[in-house]
XYZ file of N, CA and C in Angstrom:
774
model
N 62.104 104.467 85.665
C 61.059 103.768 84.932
C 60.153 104.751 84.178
N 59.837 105.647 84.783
C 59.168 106.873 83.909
C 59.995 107.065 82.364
N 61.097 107.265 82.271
C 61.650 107.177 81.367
C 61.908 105.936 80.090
N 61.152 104.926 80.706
C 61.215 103.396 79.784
C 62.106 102.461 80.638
N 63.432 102.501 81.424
C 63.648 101.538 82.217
C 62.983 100.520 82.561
N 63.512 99.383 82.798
C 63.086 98.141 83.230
C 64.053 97.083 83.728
N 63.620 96.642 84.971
C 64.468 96.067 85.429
C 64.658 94.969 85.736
N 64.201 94.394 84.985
C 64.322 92.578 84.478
C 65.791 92.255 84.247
N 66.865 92.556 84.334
C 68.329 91.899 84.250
C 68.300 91.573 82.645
N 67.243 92.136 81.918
C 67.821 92.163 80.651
C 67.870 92.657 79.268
N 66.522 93.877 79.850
C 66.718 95.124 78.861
C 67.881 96.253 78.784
N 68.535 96.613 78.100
C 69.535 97.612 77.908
C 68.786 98.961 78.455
N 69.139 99.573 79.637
C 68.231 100.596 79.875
C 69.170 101.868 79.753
N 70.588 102.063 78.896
C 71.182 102.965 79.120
C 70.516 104.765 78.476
N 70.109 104.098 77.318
C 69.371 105.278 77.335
C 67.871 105.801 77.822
N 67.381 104.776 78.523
C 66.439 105.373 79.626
C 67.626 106.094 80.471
N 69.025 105.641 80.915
C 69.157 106.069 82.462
C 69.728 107.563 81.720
N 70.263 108.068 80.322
C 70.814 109.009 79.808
C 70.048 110.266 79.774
N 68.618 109.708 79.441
C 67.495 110.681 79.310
C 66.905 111.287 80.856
N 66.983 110.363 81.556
C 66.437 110.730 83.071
C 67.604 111.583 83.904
N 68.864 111.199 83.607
C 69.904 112.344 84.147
C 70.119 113.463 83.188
N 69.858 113.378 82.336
C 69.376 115.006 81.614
C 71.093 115.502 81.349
N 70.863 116.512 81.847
C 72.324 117.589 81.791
C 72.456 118.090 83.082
N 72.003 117.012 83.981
C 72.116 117.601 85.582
C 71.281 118.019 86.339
N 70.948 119.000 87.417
C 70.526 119.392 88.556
C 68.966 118.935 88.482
N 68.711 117.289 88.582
C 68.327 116.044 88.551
C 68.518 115.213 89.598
N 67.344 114.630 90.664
C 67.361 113.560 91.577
C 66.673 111.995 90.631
N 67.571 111.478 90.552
C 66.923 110.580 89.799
C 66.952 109.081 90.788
N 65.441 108.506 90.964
C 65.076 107.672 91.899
C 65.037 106.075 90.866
N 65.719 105.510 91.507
C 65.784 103.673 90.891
C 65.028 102.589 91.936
N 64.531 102.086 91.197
C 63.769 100.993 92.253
C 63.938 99.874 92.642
N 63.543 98.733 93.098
C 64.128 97.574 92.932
C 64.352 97.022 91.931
N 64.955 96.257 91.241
C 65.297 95.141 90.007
C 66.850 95.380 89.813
N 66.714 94.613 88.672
C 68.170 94.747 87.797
C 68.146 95.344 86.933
N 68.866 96.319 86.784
C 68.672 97.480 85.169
C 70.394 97.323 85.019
N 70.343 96.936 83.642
C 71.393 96.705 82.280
C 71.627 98.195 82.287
N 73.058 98.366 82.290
C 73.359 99.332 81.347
C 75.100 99.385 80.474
N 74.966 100.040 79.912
C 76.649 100.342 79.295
C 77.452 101.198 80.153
N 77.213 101.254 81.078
C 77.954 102.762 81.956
C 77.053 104.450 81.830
N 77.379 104.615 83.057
C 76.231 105.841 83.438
C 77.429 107.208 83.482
N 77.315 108.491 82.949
C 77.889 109.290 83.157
C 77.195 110.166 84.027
N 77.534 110.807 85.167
C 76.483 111.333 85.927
C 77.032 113.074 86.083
N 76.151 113.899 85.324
C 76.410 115.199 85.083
C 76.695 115.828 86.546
N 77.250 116.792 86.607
C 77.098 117.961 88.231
C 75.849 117.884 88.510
N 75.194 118.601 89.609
C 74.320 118.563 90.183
C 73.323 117.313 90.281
N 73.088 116.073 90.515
C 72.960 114.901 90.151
C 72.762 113.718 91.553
N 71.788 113.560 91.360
C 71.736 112.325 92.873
C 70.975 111.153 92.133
N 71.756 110.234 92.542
C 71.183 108.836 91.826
C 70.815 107.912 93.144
N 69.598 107.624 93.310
C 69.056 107.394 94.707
C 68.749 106.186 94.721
N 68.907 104.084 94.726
C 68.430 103.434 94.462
C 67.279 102.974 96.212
N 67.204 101.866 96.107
C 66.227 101.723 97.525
C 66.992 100.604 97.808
N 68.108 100.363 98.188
C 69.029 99.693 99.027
C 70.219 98.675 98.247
N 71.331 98.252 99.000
C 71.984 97.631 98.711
C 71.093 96.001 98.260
N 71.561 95.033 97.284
C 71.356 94.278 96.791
C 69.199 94.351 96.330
N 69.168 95.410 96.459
C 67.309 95.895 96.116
C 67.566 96.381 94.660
N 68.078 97.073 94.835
C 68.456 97.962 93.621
C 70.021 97.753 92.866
N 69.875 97.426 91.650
C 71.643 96.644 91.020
C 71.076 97.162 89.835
N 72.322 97.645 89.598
C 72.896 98.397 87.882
C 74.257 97.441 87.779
N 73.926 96.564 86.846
C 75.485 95.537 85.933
C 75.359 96.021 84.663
N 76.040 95.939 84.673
C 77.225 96.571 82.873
C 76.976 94.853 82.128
N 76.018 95.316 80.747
C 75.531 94.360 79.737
C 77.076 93.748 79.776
N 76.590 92.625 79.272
C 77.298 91.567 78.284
C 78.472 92.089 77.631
N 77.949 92.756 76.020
C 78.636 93.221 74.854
C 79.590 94.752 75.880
N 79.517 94.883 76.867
C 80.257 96.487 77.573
C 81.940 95.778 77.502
N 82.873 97.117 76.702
C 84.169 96.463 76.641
C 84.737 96.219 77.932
N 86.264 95.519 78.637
C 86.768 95.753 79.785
C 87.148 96.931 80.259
N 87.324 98.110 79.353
C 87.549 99.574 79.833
C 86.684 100.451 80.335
N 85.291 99.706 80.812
C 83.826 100.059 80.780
C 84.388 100.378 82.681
N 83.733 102.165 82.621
C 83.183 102.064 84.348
C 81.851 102.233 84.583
N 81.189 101.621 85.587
C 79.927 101.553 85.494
C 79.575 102.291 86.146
N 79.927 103.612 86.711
C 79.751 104.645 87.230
C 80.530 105.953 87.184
N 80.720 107.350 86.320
C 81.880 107.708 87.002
C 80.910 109.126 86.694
N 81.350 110.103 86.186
C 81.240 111.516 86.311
C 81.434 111.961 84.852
N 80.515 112.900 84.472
C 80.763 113.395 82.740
C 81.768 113.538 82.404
N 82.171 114.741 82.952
C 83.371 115.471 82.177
C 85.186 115.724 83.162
N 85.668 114.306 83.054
C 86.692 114.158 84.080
C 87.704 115.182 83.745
N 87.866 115.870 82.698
C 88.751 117.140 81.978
C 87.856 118.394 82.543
N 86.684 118.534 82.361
C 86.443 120.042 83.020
C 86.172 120.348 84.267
N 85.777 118.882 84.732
C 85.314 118.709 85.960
C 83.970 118.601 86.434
N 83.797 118.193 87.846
C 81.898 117.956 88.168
C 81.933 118.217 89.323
N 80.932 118.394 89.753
C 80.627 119.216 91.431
C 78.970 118.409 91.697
N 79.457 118.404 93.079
C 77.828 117.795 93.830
C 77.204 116.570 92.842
N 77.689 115.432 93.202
C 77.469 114.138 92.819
C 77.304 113.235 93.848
N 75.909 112.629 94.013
C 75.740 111.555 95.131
C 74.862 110.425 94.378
N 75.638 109.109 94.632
C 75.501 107.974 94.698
C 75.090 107.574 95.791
N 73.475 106.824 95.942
C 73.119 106.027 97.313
C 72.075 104.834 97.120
N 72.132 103.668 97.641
C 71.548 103.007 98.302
C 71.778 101.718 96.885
N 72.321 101.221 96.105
C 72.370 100.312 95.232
C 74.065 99.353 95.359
N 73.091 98.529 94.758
C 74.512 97.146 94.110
C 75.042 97.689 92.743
N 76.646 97.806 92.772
C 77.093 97.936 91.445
C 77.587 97.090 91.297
N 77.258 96.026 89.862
C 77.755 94.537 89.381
C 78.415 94.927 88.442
N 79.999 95.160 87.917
C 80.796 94.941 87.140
C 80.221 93.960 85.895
N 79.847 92.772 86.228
C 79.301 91.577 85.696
C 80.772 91.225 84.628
N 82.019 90.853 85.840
C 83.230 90.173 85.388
C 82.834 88.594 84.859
N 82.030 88.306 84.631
C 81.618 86.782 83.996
C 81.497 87.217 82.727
N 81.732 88.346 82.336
C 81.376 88.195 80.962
C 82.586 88.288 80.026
N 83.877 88.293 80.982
C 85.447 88.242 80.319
C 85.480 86.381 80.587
N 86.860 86.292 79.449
C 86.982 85.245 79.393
C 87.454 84.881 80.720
N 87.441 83.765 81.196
C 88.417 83.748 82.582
C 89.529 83.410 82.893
N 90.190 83.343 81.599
C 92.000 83.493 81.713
C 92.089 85.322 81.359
N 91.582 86.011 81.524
C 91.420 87.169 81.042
C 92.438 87.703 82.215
N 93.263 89.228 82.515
C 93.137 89.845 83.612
C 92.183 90.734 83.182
N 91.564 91.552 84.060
C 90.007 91.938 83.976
C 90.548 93.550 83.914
N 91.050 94.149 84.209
C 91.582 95.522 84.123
C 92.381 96.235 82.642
N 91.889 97.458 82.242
C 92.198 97.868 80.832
C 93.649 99.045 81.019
N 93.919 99.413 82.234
C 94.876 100.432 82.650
C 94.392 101.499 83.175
N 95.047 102.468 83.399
C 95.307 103.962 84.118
C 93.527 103.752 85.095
N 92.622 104.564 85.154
C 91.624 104.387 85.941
C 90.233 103.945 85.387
N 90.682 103.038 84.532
C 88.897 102.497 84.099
C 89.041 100.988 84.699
N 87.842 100.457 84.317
C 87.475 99.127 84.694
C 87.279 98.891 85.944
N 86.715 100.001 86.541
C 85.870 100.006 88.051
C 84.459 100.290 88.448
N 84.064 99.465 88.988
C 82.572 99.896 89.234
C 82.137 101.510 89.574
N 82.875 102.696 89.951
C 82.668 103.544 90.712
C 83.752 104.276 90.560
N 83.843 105.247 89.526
C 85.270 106.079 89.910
C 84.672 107.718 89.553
N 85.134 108.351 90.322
C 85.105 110.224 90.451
C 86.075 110.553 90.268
N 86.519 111.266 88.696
C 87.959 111.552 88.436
C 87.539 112.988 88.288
N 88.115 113.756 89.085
C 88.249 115.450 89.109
C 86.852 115.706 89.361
N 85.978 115.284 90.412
C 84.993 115.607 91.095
C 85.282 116.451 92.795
N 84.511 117.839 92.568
C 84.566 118.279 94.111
C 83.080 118.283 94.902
N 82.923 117.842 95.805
C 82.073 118.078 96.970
C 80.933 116.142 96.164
N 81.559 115.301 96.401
C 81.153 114.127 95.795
C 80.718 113.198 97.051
N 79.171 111.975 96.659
C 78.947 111.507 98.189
C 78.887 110.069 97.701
N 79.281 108.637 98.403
C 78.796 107.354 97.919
C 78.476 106.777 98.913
N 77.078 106.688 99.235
C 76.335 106.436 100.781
C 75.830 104.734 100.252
N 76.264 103.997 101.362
C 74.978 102.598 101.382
C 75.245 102.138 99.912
N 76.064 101.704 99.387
C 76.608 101.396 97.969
C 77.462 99.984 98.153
N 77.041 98.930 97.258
C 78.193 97.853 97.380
C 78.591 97.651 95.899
N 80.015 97.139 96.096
C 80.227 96.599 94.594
C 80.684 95.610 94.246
N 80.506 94.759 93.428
C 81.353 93.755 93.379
C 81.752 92.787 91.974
N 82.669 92.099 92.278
C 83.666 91.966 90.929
C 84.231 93.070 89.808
N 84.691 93.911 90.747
C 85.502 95.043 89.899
C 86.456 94.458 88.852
N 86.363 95.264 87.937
C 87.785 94.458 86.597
C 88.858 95.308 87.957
N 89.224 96.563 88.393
C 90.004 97.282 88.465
C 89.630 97.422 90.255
N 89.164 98.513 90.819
C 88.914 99.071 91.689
C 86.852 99.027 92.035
N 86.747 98.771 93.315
C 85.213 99.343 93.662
C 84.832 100.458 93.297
N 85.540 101.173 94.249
C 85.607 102.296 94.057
C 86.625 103.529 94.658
N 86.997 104.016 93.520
C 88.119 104.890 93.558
C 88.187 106.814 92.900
N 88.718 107.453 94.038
C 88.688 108.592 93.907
C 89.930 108.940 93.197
N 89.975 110.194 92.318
C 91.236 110.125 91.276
C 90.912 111.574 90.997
N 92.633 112.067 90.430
C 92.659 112.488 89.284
C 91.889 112.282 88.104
N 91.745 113.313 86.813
C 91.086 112.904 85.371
C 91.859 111.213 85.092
N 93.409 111.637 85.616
C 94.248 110.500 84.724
C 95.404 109.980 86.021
N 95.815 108.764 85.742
C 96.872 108.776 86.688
C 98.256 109.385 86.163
N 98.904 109.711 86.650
C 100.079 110.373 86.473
C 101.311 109.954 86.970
N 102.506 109.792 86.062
C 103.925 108.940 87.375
C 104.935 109.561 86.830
N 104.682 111.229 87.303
C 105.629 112.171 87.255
C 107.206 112.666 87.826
N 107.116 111.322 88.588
C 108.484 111.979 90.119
C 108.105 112.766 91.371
N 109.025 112.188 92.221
C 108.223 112.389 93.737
C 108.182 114.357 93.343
N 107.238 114.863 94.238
C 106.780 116.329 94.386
C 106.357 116.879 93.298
N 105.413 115.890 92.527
C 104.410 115.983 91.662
C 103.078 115.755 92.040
N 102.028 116.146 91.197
C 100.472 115.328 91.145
C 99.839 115.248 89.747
N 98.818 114.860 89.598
C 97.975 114.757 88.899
C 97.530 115.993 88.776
N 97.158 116.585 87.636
C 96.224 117.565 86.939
C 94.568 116.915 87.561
N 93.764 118.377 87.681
C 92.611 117.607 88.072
C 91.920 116.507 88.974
N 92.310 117.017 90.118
C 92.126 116.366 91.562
C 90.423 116.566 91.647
N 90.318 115.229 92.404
C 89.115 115.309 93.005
C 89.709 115.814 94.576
N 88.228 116.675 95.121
C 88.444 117.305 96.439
C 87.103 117.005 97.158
N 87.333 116.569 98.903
C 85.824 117.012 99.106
C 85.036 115.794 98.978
N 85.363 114.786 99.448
C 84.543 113.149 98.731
C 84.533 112.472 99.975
N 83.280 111.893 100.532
C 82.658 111.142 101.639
C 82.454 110.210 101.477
N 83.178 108.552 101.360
C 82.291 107.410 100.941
C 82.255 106.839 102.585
N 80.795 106.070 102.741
C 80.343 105.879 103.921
C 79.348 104.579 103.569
N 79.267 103.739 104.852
C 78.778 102.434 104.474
C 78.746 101.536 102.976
N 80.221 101.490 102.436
C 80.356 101.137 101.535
C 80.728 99.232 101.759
N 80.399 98.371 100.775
C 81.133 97.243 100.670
C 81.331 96.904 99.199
N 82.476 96.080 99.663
C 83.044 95.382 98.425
C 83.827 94.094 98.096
N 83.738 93.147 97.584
C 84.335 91.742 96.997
C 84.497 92.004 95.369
N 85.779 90.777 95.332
C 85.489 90.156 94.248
C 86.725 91.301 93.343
N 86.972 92.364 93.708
C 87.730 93.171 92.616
C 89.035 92.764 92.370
N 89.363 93.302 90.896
C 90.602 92.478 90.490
C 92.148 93.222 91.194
N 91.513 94.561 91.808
C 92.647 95.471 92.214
C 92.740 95.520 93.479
N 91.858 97.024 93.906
C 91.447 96.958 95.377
C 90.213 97.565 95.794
N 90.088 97.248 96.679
C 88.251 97.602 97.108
C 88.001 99.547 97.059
N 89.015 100.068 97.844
C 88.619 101.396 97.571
C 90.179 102.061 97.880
N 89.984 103.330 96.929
C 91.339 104.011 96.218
C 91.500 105.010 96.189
N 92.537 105.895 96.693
C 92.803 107.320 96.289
C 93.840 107.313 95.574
N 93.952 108.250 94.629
C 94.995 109.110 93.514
C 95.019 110.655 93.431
N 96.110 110.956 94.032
C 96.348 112.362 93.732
C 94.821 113.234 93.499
N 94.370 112.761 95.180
C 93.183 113.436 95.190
C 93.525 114.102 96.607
N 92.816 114.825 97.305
C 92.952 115.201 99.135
C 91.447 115.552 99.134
N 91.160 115.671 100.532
C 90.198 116.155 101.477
C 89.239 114.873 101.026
N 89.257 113.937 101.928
C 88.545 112.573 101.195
C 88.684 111.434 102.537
N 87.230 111.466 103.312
C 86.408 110.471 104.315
C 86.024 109.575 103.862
N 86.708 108.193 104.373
C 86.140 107.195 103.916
C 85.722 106.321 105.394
N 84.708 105.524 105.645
C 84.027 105.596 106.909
C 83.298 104.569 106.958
N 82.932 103.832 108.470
C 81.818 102.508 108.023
C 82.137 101.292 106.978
N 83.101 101.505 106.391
C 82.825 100.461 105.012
C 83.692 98.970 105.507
N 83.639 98.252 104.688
C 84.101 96.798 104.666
C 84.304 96.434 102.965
N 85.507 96.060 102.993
C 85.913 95.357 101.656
C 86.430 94.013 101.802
N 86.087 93.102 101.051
C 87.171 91.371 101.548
C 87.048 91.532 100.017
N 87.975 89.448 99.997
C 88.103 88.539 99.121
C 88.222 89.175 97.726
N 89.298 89.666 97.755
C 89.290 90.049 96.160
C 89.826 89.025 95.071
N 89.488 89.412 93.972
C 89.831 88.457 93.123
C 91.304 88.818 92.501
N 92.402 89.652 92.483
C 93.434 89.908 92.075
C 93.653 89.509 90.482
N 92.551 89.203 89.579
C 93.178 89.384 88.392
C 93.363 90.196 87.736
N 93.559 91.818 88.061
C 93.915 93.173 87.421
C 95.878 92.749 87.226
N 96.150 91.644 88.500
C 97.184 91.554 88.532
C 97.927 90.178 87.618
N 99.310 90.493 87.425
C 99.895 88.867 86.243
C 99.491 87.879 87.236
N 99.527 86.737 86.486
C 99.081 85.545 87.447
C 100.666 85.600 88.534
N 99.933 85.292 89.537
C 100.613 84.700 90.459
C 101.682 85.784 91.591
N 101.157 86.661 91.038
C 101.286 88.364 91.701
C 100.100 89.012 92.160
N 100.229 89.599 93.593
C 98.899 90.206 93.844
C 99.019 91.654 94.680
N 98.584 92.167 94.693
C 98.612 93.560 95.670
C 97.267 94.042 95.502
N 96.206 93.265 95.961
C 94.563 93.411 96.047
C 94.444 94.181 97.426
N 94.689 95.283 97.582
C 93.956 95.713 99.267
C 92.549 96.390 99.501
N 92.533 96.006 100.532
C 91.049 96.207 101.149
C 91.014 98.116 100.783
N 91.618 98.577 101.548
C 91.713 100.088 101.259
C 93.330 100.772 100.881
N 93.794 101.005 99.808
C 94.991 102.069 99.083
C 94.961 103.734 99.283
N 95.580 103.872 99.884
C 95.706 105.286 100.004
C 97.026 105.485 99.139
N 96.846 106.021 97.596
C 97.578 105.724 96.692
C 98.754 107.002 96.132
N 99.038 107.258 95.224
C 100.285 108.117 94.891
C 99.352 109.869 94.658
N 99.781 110.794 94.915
C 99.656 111.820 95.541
C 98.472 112.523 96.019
N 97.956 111.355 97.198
C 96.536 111.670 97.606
C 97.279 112.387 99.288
N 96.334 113.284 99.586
C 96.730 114.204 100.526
C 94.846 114.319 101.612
N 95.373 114.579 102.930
C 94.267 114.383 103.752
C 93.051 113.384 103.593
N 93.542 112.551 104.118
C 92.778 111.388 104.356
C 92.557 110.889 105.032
N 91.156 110.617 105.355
C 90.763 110.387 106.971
C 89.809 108.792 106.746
N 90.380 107.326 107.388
C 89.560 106.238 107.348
C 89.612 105.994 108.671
N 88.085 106.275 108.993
C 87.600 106.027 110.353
C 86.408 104.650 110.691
N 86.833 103.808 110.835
C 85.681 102.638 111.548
C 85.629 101.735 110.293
N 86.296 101.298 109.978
C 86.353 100.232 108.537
C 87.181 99.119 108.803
N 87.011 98.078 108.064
C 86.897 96.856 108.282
C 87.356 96.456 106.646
N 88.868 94.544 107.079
C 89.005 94.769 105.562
C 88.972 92.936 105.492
N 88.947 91.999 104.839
C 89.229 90.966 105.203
C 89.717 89.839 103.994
N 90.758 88.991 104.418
C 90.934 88.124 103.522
C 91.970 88.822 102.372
N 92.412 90.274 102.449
C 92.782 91.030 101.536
C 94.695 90.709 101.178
N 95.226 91.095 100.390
C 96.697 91.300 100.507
C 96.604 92.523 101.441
N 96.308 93.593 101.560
C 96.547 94.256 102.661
C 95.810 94.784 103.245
N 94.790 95.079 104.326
C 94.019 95.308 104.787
C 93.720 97.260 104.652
N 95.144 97.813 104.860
C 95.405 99.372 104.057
C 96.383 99.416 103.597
N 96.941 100.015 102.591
C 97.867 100.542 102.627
C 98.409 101.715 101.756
N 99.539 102.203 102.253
C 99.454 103.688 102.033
C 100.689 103.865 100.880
N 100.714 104.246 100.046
C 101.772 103.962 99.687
C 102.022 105.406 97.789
N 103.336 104.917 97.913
C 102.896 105.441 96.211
C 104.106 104.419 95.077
N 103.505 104.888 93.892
C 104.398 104.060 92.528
C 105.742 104.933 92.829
N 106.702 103.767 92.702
C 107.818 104.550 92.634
C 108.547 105.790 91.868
N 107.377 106.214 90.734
C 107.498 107.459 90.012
C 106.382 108.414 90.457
N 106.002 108.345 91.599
C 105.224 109.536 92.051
C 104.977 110.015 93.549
N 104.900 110.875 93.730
C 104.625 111.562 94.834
C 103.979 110.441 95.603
N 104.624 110.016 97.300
C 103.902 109.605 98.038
C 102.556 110.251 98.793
N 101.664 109.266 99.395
C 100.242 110.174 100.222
C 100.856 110.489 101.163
N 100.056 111.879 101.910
C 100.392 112.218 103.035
C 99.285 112.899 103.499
N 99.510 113.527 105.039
C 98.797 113.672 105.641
C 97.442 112.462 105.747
N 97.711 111.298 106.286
C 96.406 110.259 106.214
C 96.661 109.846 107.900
N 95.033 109.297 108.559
C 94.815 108.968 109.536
C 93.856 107.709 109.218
N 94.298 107.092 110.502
C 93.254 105.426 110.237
C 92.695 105.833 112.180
N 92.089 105.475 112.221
C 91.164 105.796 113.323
C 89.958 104.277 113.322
N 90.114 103.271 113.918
C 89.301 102.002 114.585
C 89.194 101.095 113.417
N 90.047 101.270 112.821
C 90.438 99.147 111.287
C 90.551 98.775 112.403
N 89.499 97.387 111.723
C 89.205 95.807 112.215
C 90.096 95.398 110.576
N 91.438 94.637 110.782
C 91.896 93.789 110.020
C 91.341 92.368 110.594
N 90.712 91.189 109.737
C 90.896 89.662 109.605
C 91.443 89.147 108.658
N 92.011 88.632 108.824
C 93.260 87.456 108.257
C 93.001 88.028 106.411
N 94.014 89.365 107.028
C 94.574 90.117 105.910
C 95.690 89.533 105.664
N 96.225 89.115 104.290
C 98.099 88.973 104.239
C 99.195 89.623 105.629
N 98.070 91.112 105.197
C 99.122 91.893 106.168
C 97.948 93.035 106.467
N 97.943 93.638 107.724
C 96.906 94.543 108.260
C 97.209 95.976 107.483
N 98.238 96.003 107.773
C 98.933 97.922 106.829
C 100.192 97.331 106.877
């Protein structure tokens, strides 16, 4: 708000939020309301601090195309370091596609929350919901479907998401890609909406441990209502995950638990 923000659900505050994250090594504090924006790029050194889940909500305007993420990291080609996300609602605001639409644009956009080639990255006390694509998902710059004993260029490393939730996404609640060293913990994802997928096809899971993601640790999470509550898997043109541990999933009336 120092910067002109306002959070009435219907001023455009993106370039308040552009000016207040600067070029980085920046704590930038959000308060309660609704603040509009077009998508936030959040430089290295960078903490975006709101004052709680459903207190504090950043939705992506109206006029924002479907390839819009409403959170991710500057420079997914050179890379970003020390990035923390805490305490807010991220609203996709999927009402604003038509609703024969599928809500997803390809490879890794159209998610509330994505860190593509981020190391030492945090997403504490964060919910999201109605993703076109993914909640939130850790990645490569790009996805890649090279043939098994490949990866992605530009791995994210080093990423903690913790008390996270999520509904409503058209893909899956939370995601790895040809990323490793990556805690995901505490969280709960249900009821997705599966239109990333053709009608009448779905593979919406609660948590994806996806094509060449390596050390992965989901401890104490919870998935519900999902096509799959986890699952681990890769595209048949890429390197499967490995090295992953599940340690205390609560599945409810998942399609299928893993």
């Amino acid at each position: 708000t120092d910067y002109g923000a306002v959070g009435d659900g219907i001023t455009d505050n993106t370039k308040a939020f552009e000016a207040a994250l600067g070029k980085g090594k920046r704590m930038v504090y959000i308060p309660e309301g609704v603040f509009i924006v077009k998508g936030l790029k959040l430089p290295s050194y960078t903490c975006l601090i709101g004052e709680g889940k459903d207190k504090t909500v950043l939705k992506l305007a109206n006029e924002t195309p479907k390839k819009a993420i409403l959170i991710t990291n500057s420079s997914p080609i050179r890379g970003n370091h020390h990035i923390l996300v805490q305490g807010m609602t991220l609203d996709w605001n999927v009402e604003r596609l038509p609703q024969s639409d599928r809500t997803s644009s390809g490879n890794n956009r159209s998610s509330c929350l994505t860190y593509a080639h981020v190391t030492y990255g945090w997403v504490k006390d964060v919910a999201a919901r109605n993703a076109g694509l993914h909640c939130f998902d850790v990645s490569a710059a790009y996805y890649t479907y090279l043939g098994d004993g490949t990866r992605s260029r530009w791995p994210s490393q080093y990423i903690w998401l913790d008390h996270l939730s999520g509904y409503g996404f058209g893909d899956d609640g939370i995601t790895t890609h040809h990323s490793s060293h990556i805690l995901i913990t505490n969280s709960h994802m249900c009821d997705p909406s599966g239109r990333a997928h053709m009608k009448g096809f779905s593979n919406s899971n609660g948590f994806e441990v996806d094509d060449g993601s390596d050390d992965v640790w989901l401890i104490n999470n919870s998935s519900t209502r999902c096509f799959g509550g986890v699952e681990i898997k890769a595209h048949g043109t890429a390197s499967a995950a490995s090295n992953v541990h599940i340690i205390g999933h609560i599945s409810i009336h998942d399609n299928r638990s893993y």
